[in-house]
Tab-separated table of C-alpha atoms in Angstrom:
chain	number	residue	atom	x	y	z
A	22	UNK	CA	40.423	-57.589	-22.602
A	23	UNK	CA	39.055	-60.223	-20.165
A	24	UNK	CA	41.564	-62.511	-18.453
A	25	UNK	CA	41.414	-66.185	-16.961
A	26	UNK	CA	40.722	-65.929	-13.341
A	27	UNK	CA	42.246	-68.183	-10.656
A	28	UNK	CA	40.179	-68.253	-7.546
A	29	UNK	CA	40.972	-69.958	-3.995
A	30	UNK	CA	39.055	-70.200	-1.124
A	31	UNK	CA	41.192	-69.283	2.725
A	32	UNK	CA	40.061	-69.561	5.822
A	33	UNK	CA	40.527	-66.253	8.473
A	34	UNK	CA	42.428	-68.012	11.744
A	35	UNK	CA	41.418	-64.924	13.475
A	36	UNK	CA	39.970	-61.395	12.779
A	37	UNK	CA	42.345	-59.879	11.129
A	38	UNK	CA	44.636	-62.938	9.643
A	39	UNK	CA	45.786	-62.935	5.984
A	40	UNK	CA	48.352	-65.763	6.745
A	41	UNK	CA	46.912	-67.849	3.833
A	42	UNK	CA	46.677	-65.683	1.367
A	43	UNK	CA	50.585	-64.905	1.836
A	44	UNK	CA	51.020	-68.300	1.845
A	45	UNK	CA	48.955	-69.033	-1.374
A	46	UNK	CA	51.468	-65.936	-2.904
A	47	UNK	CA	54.676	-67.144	-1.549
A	48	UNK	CA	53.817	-70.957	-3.119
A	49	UNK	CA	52.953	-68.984	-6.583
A	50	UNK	CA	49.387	-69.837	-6.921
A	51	UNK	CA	48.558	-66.164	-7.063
A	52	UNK	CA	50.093	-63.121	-8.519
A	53	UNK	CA	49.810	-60.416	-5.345
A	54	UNK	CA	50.251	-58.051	-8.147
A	55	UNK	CA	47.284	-59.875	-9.940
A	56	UNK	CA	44.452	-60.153	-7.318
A	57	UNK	CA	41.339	-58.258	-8.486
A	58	UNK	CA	38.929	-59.223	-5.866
A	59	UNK	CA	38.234	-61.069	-2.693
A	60	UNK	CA	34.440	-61.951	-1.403
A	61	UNK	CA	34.625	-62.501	2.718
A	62	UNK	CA	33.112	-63.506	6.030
A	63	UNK	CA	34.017	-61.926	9.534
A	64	UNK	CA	33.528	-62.943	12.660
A	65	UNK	CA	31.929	-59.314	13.918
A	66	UNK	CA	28.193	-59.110	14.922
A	67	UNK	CA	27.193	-58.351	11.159
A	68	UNK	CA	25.888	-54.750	12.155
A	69	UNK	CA	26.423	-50.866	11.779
A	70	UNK	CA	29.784	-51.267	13.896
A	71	UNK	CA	30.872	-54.128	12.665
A	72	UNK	CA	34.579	-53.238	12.673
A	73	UNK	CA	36.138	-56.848	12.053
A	74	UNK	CA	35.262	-55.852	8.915
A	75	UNK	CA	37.706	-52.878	8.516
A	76	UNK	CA	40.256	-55.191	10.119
A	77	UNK	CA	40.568	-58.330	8.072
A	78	UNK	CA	40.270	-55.820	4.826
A	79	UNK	CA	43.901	-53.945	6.491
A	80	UNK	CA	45.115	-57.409	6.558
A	81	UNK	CA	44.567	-58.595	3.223
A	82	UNK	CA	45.382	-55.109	1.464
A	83	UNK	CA	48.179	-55.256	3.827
A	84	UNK	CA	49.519	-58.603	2.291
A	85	UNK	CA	49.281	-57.378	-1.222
A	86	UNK	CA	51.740	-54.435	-0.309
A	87	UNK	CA	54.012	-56.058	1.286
A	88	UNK	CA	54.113	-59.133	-1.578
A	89	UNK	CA	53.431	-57.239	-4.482
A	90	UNK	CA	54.458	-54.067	-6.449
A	91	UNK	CA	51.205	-52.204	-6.303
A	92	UNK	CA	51.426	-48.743	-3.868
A	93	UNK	CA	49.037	-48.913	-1.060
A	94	UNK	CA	46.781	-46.763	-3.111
A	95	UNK	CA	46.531	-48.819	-5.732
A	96	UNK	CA	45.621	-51.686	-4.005
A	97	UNK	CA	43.053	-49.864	-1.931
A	98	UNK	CA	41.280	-49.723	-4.974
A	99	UNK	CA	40.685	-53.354	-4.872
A	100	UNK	CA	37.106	-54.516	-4.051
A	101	UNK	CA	37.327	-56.606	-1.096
A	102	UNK	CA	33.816	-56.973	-0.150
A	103	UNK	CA	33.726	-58.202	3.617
A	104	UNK	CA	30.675	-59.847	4.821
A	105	UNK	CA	30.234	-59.467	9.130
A	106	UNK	CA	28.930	-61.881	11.336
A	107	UNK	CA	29.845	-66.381	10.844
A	108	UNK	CA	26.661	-67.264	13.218
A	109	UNK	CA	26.051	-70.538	14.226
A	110	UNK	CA	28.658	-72.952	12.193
A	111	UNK	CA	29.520	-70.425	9.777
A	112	UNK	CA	33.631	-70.281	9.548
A	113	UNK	CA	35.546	-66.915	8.452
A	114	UNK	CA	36.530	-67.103	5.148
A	115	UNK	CA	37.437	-65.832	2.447
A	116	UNK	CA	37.097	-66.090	-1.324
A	117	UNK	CA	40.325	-64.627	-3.229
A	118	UNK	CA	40.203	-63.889	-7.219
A	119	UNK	CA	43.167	-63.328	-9.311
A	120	UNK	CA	43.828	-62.941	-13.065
A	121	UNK	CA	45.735	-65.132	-14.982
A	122	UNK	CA	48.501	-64.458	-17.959
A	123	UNK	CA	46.584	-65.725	-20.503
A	124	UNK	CA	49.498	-68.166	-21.734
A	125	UNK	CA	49.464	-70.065	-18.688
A	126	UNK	CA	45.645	-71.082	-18.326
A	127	UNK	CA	44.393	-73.891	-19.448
A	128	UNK	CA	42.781	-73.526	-23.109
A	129	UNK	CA	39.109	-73.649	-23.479
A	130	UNK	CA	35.918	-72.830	-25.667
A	131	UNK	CA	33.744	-73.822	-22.914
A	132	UNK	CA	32.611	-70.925	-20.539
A	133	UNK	CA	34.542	-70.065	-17.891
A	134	UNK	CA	34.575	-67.665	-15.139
A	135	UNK	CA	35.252	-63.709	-15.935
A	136	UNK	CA	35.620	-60.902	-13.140
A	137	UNK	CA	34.800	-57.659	-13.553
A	138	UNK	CA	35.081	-54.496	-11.193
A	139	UNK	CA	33.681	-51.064	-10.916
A	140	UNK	CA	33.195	-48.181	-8.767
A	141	UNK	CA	29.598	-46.275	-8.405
A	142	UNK	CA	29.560	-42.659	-8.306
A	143	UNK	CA	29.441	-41.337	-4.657
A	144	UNK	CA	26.335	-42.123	-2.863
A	145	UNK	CA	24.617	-39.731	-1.036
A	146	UNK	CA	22.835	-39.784	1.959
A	147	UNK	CA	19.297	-39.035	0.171
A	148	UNK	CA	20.681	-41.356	-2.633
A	149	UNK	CA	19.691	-44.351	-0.519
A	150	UNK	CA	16.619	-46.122	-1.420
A	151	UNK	CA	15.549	-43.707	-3.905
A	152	UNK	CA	15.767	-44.136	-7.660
A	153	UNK	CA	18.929	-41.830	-7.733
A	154	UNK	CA	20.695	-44.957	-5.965
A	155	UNK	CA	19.606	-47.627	-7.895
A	156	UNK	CA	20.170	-45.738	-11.256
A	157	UNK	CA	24.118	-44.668	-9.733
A	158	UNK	CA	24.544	-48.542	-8.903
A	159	UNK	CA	22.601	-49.928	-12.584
A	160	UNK	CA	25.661	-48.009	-14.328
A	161	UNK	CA	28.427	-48.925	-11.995
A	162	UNK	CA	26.847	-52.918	-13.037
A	163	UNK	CA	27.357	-52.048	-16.924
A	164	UNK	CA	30.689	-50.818	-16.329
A	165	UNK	CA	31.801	-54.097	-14.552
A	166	UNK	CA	30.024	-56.108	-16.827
A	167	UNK	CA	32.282	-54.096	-19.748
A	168	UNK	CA	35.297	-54.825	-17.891
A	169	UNK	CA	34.308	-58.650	-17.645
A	170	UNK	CA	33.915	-59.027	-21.192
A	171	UNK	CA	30.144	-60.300	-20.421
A	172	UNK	CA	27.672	-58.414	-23.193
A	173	UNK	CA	24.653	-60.848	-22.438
A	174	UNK	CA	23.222	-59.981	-18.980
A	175	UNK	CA	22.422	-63.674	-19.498
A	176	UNK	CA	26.184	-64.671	-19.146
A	177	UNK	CA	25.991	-62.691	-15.402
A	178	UNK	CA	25.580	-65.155	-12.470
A	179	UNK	CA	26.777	-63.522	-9.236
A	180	UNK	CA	26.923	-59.351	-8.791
A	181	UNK	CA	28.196	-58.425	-5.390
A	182	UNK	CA	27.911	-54.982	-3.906
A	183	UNK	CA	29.260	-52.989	-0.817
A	184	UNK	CA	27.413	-49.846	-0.433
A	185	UNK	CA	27.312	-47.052	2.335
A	186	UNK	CA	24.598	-47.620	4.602
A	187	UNK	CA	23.166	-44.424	6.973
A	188	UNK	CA	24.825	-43.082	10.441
A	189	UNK	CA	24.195	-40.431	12.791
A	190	UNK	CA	26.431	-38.508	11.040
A	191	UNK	CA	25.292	-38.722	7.232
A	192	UNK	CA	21.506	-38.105	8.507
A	193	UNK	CA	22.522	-34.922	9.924
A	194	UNK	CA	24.831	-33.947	7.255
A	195	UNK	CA	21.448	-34.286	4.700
A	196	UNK	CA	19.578	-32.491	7.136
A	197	UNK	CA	22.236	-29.541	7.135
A	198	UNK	CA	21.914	-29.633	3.032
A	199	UNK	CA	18.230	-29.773	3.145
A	200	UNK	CA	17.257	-33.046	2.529
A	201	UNK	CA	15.391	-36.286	4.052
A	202	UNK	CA	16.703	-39.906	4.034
A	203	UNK	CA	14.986	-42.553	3.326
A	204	UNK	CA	15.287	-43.737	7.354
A	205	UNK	CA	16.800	-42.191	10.607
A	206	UNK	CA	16.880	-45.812	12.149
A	207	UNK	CA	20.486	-46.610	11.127
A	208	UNK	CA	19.831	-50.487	11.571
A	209	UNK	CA	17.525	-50.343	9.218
A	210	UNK	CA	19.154	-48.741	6.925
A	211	UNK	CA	21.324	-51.938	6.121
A	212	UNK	CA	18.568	-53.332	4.881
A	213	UNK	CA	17.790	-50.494	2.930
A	214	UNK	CA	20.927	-49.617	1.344
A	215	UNK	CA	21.283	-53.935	0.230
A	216	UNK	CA	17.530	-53.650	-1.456
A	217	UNK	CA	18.027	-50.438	-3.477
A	218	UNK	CA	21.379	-51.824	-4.739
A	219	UNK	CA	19.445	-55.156	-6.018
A	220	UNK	CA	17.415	-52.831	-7.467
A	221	UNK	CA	19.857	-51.062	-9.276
A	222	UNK	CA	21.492	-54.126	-10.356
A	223	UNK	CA	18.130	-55.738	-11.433
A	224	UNK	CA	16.984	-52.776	-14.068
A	225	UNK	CA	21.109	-52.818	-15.390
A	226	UNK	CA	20.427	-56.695	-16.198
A	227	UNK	CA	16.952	-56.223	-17.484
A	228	UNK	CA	15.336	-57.998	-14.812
A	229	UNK	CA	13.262	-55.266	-14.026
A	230	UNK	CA	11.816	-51.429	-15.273
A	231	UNK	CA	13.006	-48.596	-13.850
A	232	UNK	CA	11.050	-48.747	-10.027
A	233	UNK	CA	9.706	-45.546	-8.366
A	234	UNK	CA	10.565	-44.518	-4.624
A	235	UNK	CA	7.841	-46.089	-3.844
A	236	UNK	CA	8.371	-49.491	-4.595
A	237	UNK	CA	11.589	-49.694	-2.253
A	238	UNK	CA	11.510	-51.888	0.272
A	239	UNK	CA	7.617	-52.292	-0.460
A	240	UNK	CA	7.199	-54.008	-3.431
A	241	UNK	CA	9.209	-57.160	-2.676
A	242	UNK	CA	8.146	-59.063	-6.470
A	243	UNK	CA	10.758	-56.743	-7.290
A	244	UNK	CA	13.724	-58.397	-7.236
A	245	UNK	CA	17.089	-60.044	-8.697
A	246	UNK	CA	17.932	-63.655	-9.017
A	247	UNK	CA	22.001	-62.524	-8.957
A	248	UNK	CA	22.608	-59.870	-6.617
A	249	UNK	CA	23.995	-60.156	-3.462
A	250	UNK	CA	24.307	-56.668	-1.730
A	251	UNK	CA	26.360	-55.933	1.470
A	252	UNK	CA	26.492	-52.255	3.813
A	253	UNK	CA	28.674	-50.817	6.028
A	254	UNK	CA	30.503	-47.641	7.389
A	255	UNK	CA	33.739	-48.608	4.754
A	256	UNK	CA	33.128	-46.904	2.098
A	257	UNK	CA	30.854	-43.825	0.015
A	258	UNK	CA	29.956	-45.236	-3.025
A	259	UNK	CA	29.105	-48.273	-4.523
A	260	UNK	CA	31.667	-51.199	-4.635
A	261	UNK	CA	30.461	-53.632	-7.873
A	262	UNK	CA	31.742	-57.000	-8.320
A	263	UNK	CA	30.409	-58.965	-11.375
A	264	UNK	CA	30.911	-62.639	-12.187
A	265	UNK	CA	30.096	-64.141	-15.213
A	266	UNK	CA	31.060	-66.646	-18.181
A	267	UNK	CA	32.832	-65.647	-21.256
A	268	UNK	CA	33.648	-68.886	-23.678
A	269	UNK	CA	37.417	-68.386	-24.944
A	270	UNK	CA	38.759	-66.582	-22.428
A	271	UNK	CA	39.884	-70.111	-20.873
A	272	UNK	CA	41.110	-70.988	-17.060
A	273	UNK	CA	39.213	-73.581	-15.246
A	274	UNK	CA	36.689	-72.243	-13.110
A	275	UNK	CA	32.956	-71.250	-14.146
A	276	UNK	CA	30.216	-69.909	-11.949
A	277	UNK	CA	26.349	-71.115	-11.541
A	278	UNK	CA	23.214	-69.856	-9.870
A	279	UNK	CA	19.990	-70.604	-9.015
A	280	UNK	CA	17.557	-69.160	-5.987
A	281	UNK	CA	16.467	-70.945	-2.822
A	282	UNK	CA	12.403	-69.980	-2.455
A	283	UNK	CA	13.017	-70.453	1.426
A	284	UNK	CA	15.601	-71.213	4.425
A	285	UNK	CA	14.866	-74.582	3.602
A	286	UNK	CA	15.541	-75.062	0.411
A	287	UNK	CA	18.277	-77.312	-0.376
A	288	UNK	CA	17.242	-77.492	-4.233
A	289	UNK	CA	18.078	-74.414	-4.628
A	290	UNK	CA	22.006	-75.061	-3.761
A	291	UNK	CA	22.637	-77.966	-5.440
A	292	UNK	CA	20.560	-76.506	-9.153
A	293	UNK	CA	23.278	-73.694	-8.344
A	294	UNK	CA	25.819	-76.182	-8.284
A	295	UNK	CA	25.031	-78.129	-11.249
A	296	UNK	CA	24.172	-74.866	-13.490
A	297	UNK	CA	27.858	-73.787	-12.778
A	298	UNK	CA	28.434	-77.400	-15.082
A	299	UNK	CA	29.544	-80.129	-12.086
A	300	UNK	CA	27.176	-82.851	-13.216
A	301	UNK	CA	25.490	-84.523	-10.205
A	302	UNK	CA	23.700	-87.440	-9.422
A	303	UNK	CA	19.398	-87.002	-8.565
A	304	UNK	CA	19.898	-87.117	-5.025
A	305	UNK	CA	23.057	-85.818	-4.318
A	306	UNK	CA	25.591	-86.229	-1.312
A	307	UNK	CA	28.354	-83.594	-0.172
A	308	UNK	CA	30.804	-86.211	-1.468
A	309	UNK	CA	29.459	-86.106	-5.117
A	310	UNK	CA	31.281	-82.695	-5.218
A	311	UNK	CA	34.303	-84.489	-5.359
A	312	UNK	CA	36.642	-81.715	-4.321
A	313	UNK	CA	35.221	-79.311	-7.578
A	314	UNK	CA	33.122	-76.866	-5.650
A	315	UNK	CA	34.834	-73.302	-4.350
A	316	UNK	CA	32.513	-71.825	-2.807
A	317	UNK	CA	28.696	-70.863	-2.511
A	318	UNK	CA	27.540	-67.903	-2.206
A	319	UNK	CA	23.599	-67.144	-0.671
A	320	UNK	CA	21.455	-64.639	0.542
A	321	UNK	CA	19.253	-64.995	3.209
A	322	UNK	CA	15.652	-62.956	4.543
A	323	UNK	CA	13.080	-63.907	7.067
A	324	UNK	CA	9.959	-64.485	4.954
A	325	UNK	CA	7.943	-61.085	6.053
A	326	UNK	CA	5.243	-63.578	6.575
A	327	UNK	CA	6.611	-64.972	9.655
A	328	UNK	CA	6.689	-68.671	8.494
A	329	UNK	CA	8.644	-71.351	6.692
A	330	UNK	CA	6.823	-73.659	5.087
A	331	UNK	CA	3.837	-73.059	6.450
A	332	UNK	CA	5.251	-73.330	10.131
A	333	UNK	CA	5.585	-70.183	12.288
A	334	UNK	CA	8.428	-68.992	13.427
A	335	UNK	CA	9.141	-66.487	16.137
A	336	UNK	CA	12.411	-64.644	14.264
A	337	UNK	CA	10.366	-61.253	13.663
A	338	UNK	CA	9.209	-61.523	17.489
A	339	UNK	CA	12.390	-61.262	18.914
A	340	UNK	CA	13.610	-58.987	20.673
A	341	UNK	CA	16.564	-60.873	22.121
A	342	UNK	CA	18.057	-61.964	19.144
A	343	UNK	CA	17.643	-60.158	15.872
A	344	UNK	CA	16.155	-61.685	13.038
A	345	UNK	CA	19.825	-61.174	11.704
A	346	UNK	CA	21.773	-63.373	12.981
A	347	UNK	CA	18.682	-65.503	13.454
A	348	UNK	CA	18.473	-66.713	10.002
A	349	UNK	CA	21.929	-66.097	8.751
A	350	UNK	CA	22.838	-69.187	11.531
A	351	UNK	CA	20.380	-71.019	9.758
A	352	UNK	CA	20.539	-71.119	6.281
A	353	UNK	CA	24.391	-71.275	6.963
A	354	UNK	CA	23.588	-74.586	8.861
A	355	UNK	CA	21.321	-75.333	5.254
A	356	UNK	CA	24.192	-74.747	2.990
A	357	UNK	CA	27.152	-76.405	5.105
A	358	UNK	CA	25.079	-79.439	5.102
A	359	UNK	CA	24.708	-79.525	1.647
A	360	UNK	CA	28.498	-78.717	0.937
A	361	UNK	CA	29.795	-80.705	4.044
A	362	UNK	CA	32.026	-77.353	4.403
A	363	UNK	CA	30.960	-74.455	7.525
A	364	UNK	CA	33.295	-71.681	4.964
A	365	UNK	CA	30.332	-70.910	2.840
A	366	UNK	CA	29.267	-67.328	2.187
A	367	UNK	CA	26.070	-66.462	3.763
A	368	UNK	CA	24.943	-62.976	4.087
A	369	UNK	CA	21.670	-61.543	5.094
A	370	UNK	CA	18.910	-58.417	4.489
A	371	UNK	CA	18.340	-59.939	1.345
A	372	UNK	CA	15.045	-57.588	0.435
A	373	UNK	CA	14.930	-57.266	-3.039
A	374	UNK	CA	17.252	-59.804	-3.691
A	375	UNK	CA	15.658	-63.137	-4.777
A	376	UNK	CA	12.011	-64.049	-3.472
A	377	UNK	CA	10.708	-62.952	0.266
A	378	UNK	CA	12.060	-65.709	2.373
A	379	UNK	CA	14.566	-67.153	-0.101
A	380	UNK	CA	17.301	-65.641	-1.989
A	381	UNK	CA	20.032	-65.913	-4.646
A	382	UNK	CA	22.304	-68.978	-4.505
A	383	UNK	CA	25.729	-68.729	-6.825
A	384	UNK	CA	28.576	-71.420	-6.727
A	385	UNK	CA	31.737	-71.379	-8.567
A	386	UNK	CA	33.222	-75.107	-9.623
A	387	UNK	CA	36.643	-76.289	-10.498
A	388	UNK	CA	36.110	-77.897	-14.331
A	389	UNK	CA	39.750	-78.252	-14.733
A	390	UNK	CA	41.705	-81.771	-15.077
A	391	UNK	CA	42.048	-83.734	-11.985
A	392	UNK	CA	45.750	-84.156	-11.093
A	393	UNK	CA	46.724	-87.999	-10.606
């Protein structure tokens, strides 16, 4: 059974700081015994060897040892999906959910935010970008979504994913069993792993039909308007994260989303905003959000076309700067300015995730009573 969630948002005061989140246990606004999930951003250069990544996750599991009653294998089973690279005014962050005793949540019909949590079977090397992947992660998504409570893929607004992405050492060890990968470039196989995983959770929401190989990274109308998928060296398998709404399982939080159609698009954030239930004026102001909004949560791609708006832009031309860190500075400029807060979660290689040039936008808003 589904429980009320309690989420907080904490800021990282450096690489591998967990300071808040002991403080947030210590005051009793979360259970360390009842955290479920966290969603992050690290300071690292967002690449293959991103390690800031592996160190803010020791942190955090870290904390939860040391405050809670869970063994350190139990709570390495908790998906803490860690995001590298805060360019440009992007602040390290991170977004901490916990469950809730039912008894003590505030009492609601309405619908309110529901976490659920599953593991993928192991990914192979081969797996990625092939249909072997996307079917391994589509079941890992139905599992979550069972654990959530959340029947309608309807009532799904935000499915993050970690997934293993390809290094020297995976290539060779598919080579040694006989088989190809998708890429030997292990850069771009980041983007690779992130797009089959949309796929994967696109067909287990019925977004999509079952794609072939072929339309992997190729045929970009092929896409989700909730997933937001992450790679790195961390892990073998596919870490799932759905968020959702489930009416009477109470609490005060509920989650949104929408899709931004490019870098600019500012729409895009605030109809994610207001479809998570915060009513806002027509033209609205980072003050309208009154104190309600958590967090937002976007993915970002350089439009293969080269332009914004019509305008060209020299992103795929670089060879100084990768297109990266490029527009991750920039649509993290977008959204900070719309939220009047740098901690929002902004995470690129968003192929297959939302339309080419835009991507998925959720937000999660406090509906609960204002204290005097």
């Amino acid at each position: 059974m589904a429980e009320p969630i309690e989420v907080r948002k904490v800021p990282l005061h450096h690489v591998s700081d967990a300071s808040e989140l002991a403080k947030l246990i210590d005051a009793g606004m979360l259970d360390a015994d009842r955290v479920v999930a966290a969603i992050g951003k690290t300071e690292g250069n967002g690449g293959v060897n991103d390690y800031t990544r592996i160190l803010a996750d020791r942190a955090f599991r870290d904390v939860l040892v040391a405050k809670g009653t869970r063994g350190a294998g139990e709570v390495a089973q908790v998906p803490f999906v860690w995001s590298g690279g805060t360019d440009g005014v992007l602040s390290p962050h991170a977004t901490i959910f916990a469950t809730v005793p039912p008894a003590a949540a505030e009492v609601s019909s309405e619908p309110r935010l529901s976490i659920g949590f599953a593991m993928s079977e192991p990914l192979l090397p081969e797996d990625i970008g092939r249909t072997a992947m996307i079917a391994k992660v589509a079941a890992a998504v139905a599992a979550a979504m069972t654990e959530a409570g959340i029947s309608d893929p309807a009532d799904v607004h935000y499915v993050q994913t970690k997934t293993p992405l390809l290094t020297i050492q995976t290539i060779r060890d598919a080579a040694s069993r006989g088989h190809t990968v998708f890429t030997e470039n292990t850069g771009e196989s980041m983007d690779v792993s992130n797009g089959t995983a949309a796929l994967g959770i696109a067909v287990a929401l019925g977004e999509i039909a079952m794609p072939a190989d072929s339309d992997v990274m190729r045929n970009r109308g092929l896409c989700s308007a909730v997933a937001s998928c992450s790679s790195g060296v961390e892990l073998d398998r596919a870490q799932v994260v759905v968020a959702g709404n489930v009416r009477g399982i109470g609490g005060r939080y509920r989650i949104g989303h929408s899709v931004m159609t490019d870098a600019l698009d500012t729409d895009g954030i605030w109809t994610a905003i207001r479809n998570a239930g915060l009513a806002l004026p027509d033209r609205p102001h980072p003050s309208d959000l009154d104190g309600r909004l958590v967090n937002v949560f976007l993915k970002c791609e350089a439009s293969q076309d080269g332009r914004v708006r019509g305008r060209r832009n020299a992103m795929l031309d670089d060879s100084d700067v990768h297109w990266h860190r490029q527009i991750k500075a920039c649509v993290g400029g977008v959204a900070a300015a719309v939220t009047g807060d740098p901690a929002v979660f902004v995470s690129v290689s968003a192929a297959h995730q939302g339309p080419d040039g835009g991507g998925p936008v959720a937000a999660i808003v406090d509906l609960g009573p204002r204290s005097a």
